[in-house]
XYZ file of C-alpha atoms in Angstrom:
311
model
C 268.193 -1.876 247.913
C 264.676 -2.376 249.260
C 261.786 0.000 248.895
C 262.021 2.884 251.417
C 259.742 2.479 254.431
C 258.628 6.083 254.123
C 255.593 5.791 251.849
C 255.678 9.548 251.207
C 259.041 9.295 249.443
C 258.162 10.116 245.849
C 261.709 10.422 244.546
C 264.928 9.044 245.910
C 268.491 9.492 244.679
C 270.651 6.411 244.280
C 274.252 5.810 243.260
C 274.528 2.760 241.017
C 278.012 1.199 240.868
C 279.678 0.379 237.547
C 282.635 -1.778 236.544
C 284.715 1.372 235.979
C 284.231 2.457 239.590
C 282.353 5.598 238.524
C 278.855 5.592 239.982
C 275.760 6.422 237.952
C 273.472 8.848 239.748
C 269.787 8.102 239.248
C 266.517 9.542 240.453
C 263.974 6.840 241.291
C 260.329 7.936 241.217
C 258.188 5.590 243.289
C 254.447 5.096 242.773
C 252.078 4.137 245.562
C 251.769 0.511 246.600
C 254.283 -2.239 247.195
C 254.387 -3.440 243.600
C 255.935 -5.022 241.778
C 255.575 -2.146 239.321
C 256.605 -1.811 235.692
C 259.627 0.446 235.245
C 260.607 3.119 232.737
C 264.390 3.610 232.459
C 265.101 7.115 231.147
C 268.059 9.124 229.881
C 268.667 12.402 228.062
C 270.124 13.459 224.747
C 273.574 14.738 223.807
C 274.978 16.793 226.678
C 271.689 16.809 228.581
C 271.289 15.842 232.234
C 268.346 14.397 234.129
C 267.736 17.681 235.989
C 267.117 19.414 232.655
C 263.694 18.340 231.446
C 263.214 14.698 232.454
C 261.333 15.273 235.709
C 257.965 16.249 234.140
C 257.904 12.941 232.261
C 259.113 10.866 235.196
C 256.650 12.458 237.615
C 253.707 11.739 235.314
C 254.846 8.147 234.760
C 255.002 7.721 238.551
C 251.465 9.051 238.874
C 250.373 6.480 236.306
C 251.723 3.598 238.382
C 255.191 3.177 236.900
C 258.539 3.326 238.624
C 260.529 5.882 236.641
C 264.327 5.864 236.815
C 266.008 8.913 235.282
C 269.794 8.731 235.241
C 272.854 10.695 234.144
C 275.409 9.006 231.928
C 278.883 8.678 233.339
C 280.876 11.927 232.938
C 277.647 13.963 232.937
C 275.473 15.556 235.597
C 275.608 13.903 239.001
C 277.343 10.751 237.793
C 281.048 10.066 238.209
C 283.654 9.889 235.505
C 286.547 11.968 234.225
C 287.123 13.915 232.084
C 283.720 15.540 232.160
C 281.269 15.808 229.267
C 283.030 13.264 227.066
C 280.441 11.251 225.167
C 281.026 7.607 224.312
C 278.213 5.706 222.575
C 279.292 2.274 223.897
C 279.676 3.640 227.432
C 276.273 5.330 227.386
C 274.613 2.173 226.125
C 276.391 0.227 228.871
C 275.001 2.729 231.380
C 271.466 1.922 230.248
C 272.210 -1.771 230.737
C 273.706 -1.171 234.173
C 270.633 0.749 235.303
C 268.388 -2.027 233.975
C 270.499 -4.557 235.907
C 270.004 -2.537 239.072
C 266.286 -2.030 238.460
C 265.360 -5.671 237.979
C 267.157 -6.542 241.212
C 264.688 -4.388 243.194
C 261.793 -6.287 244.750
C 259.280 -3.528 243.972
C 260.022 -3.662 240.207
C 258.488 -6.162 237.797
C 261.470 -7.488 235.851
C 259.207 -8.566 232.992
C 257.943 -5.018 232.460
C 261.065 -2.980 231.629
C 260.512 -0.076 229.225
C 263.426 1.965 227.898
C 262.782 5.646 227.180
C 265.120 8.047 225.451
C 264.987 11.537 224.051
C 266.943 13.059 221.157
C 270.424 11.471 220.998
C 269.273 8.642 223.273
C 267.142 7.425 220.381
C 270.294 5.743 219.090
C 270.609 3.772 222.318
C 266.917 2.911 222.497
C 266.950 1.283 219.054
C 270.000 -0.814 219.878
C 268.564 -1.865 223.244
C 265.230 -2.715 221.639
C 267.077 -5.043 219.268
C 269.636 -6.627 221.579
C 268.425 -6.561 225.205
C 265.866 -9.322 225.763
C 264.901 -7.860 229.148
C 263.283 -4.865 227.427
C 259.524 -5.251 226.933
C 258.832 -1.964 225.118
C 260.584 1.233 224.075
C 259.850 4.942 223.638
C 261.977 7.409 221.673
C 261.017 11.062 221.304
C 262.552 13.493 218.809
C 264.931 10.596 218.206
C 268.331 10.637 216.546
C 268.398 7.374 214.615
C 271.135 8.015 212.035
C 274.402 9.673 213.056
C 275.603 10.124 209.488
C 272.395 11.807 208.372
C 272.616 14.131 211.369
C 276.210 15.057 210.520
C 275.190 15.860 206.953
C 272.513 18.267 208.190
C 275.226 20.690 209.352
C 276.324 23.412 206.903
C 279.569 22.294 205.208
C 281.705 25.030 206.781
C 280.421 24.179 210.253
C 280.885 20.473 209.643
C 284.518 21.013 208.640
C 285.202 23.157 211.721
C 283.597 20.612 214.055
C 285.454 17.700 212.475
C 288.739 19.568 212.768
C 288.149 20.300 216.432
C 287.148 16.682 217.041
C 290.400 15.413 215.541
C 292.451 17.973 217.442
C 290.717 17.021 220.681
C 291.229 13.313 220.042
C 294.938 13.811 219.388
C 295.205 15.918 222.523
C 293.574 13.184 224.565
C 296.368 10.812 223.571
C 298.778 13.169 225.334
C 296.587 13.608 228.406
C 295.342 17.072 227.509
C 292.042 18.438 228.758
C 289.131 18.253 226.321
C 288.254 20.944 223.823
C 284.607 21.705 224.502
C 281.871 22.689 222.074
C 278.691 24.433 223.310
C 275.572 22.326 223.111
C 273.211 24.998 221.810
C 273.393 28.148 219.752
C 271.790 30.187 217.019
C 272.516 29.722 213.312
C 276.142 30.578 212.572
C 277.391 29.730 216.063
C 279.997 27.055 216.641
C 277.886 24.581 218.621
C 276.355 21.136 218.453
C 272.912 22.554 217.728
C 273.135 25.968 216.012
C 269.497 26.057 214.918
C 266.764 28.709 214.918
C 265.305 27.078 218.039
C 268.668 26.358 219.652
C 268.443 29.040 222.329
C 264.868 28.007 223.068
C 266.158 24.477 223.586
C 268.887 25.717 225.900
C 266.251 27.500 227.959
C 264.113 24.372 228.305
C 267.112 22.135 229.091
C 268.523 24.412 231.798
C 267.730 22.855 235.208
C 265.148 24.773 237.195
C 266.391 23.423 240.525
C 269.782 25.138 240.403
C 271.715 22.036 239.342
C 274.868 23.076 237.546
C 274.823 22.324 233.833
C 277.675 23.264 231.527
C 275.792 22.668 228.239
C 278.906 21.463 226.458
C 280.381 18.314 224.977
C 283.999 17.382 224.337
C 284.740 17.765 220.635
C 286.147 14.224 220.404
C 282.645 12.981 221.188
C 281.550 13.733 217.637
C 283.771 10.917 216.391
C 281.873 8.428 218.562
C 278.552 8.654 216.767
C 278.699 10.351 213.359
C 279.246 7.000 211.652
C 276.706 5.022 213.684
C 273.415 4.246 211.952
C 271.024 2.241 214.146
C 268.260 3.062 211.641
C 269.612 0.139 209.645
C 268.537 -2.253 212.422
C 264.930 -1.072 212.557
C 263.601 -4.264 210.998
C 265.048 -6.255 213.882
C 263.052 -4.405 216.547
C 260.438 -6.948 217.633
C 259.016 -5.229 220.706
C 256.372 -2.468 220.874
C 258.171 0.766 219.988
C 256.712 4.280 220.134
C 258.432 6.947 218.038
C 257.474 10.562 218.695
C 258.685 12.509 215.663
C 258.290 16.301 215.542
C 256.868 17.851 212.386
C 259.790 20.265 212.014
C 262.863 18.750 213.687
C 266.009 20.649 212.682
C 268.437 18.484 214.684
C 267.403 14.818 214.477
C 266.763 13.778 210.858
C 263.045 13.167 210.378
C 263.313 10.843 207.332
C 265.493 8.415 209.294
C 263.061 8.352 212.231
C 260.138 7.752 209.872
C 262.055 4.888 208.295
C 262.348 3.242 211.708
C 258.604 3.667 212.192
C 257.940 2.006 208.825
C 260.336 -0.895 209.231
C 260.052 -1.863 212.899
C 257.237 -4.453 212.867
C 255.521 -3.250 216.063
C 256.321 0.443 215.820
C 253.781 3.144 216.588
C 254.300 6.647 215.192
C 253.124 9.940 216.659
C 253.880 13.180 214.795
C 254.172 15.954 217.367
C 253.732 19.629 216.569
C 256.665 22.017 216.407
C 260.372 21.375 216.421
C 262.920 19.279 218.250
C 262.475 20.958 221.635
C 258.698 21.270 221.554
C 258.380 17.772 223.023
C 259.575 19.080 226.396
C 257.626 20.937 229.072
C 257.263 24.497 227.839
C 257.120 23.372 224.221
C 254.073 23.432 221.963
C 253.769 19.654 221.757
C 254.507 18.646 225.343
C 251.010 17.855 226.594
C 250.084 15.733 223.575
C 253.452 13.978 223.615
C 253.168 13.135 227.293
C 249.621 11.800 226.964
C 250.582 9.724 223.935
C 253.467 8.188 225.859
C 251.273 7.451 228.880
C 248.697 5.746 226.663
C 251.413 3.652 225.029
C 252.850 2.620 228.401
C 249.472 1.481 229.675
C 248.805 -0.559 226.551
C 252.058 -2.448 226.942
C 252.444 -2.682 230.739
C 249.203 -4.100 232.019
C 250.204 -4.165 235.688
C 250.449 -0.384 236.110
C 247.670 1.144 238.220
C 247.278 4.945 238.101
C 247.215 6.716 241.444
C 243.758 7.169 242.878
C 242.348 3.949 241.425
């Protein structure tokens, strides 16, 4: 694909093919000028879709001279894949790699200036990509999940047992071709959901797309078995690229001690403690403006070719 001739096109939608045959839907935010521009490749957390909270970040990055590519993982949002809302850590990480492949093939993108950006659950992917993908020049993770086991242990024991039971039942059912058993993504304390926290309903409000895009806010129960044992925090010392971690002061979903450990052990890590809880990093949250400015400053320090609009 070449850059659209229409210079007023600020965001285009593309379908990126994958080896499975299920296309990844991505929104490409294009800055002014012919480039080549640095690029920020962006994806959401567990069960989230690009239409639910990524646009404010992507739009600002575009204004600052970056191409921003926000995509939906396969089986979520506008991307292909069946059954829906089934999370696979290896597949999601492969989706990041596929989008990077596509991005560096575009003439208006600087292939030496690829930044990976992830929020919440995507923090697991960002760490692994920062370690293993030599095309990645820098990384940003906000309210990041960095230790699946620690996150699983944060759940009250009775809830953890119920979720694990449903995950096993769903996995067994999948072997017989049954439809997934779904668990809601958000809820209040005591609810059966992925995030039954005091700010869970606030998070659901912020993650709900404002443009009318359908969002089910659910994840197949079997998905829990894909990540609860994964601990990318243990690879922090192998992250050799600039890495910004935005860690909320009072995160009740992504374990803070694990994220702080990454910040201590990754040699080129930068840490920003944002105010509020897990969802306050998003537009509408108490920490959004400071988080966004911190990320913009980081991007400019580590992608020297970006030129903000108007300059």
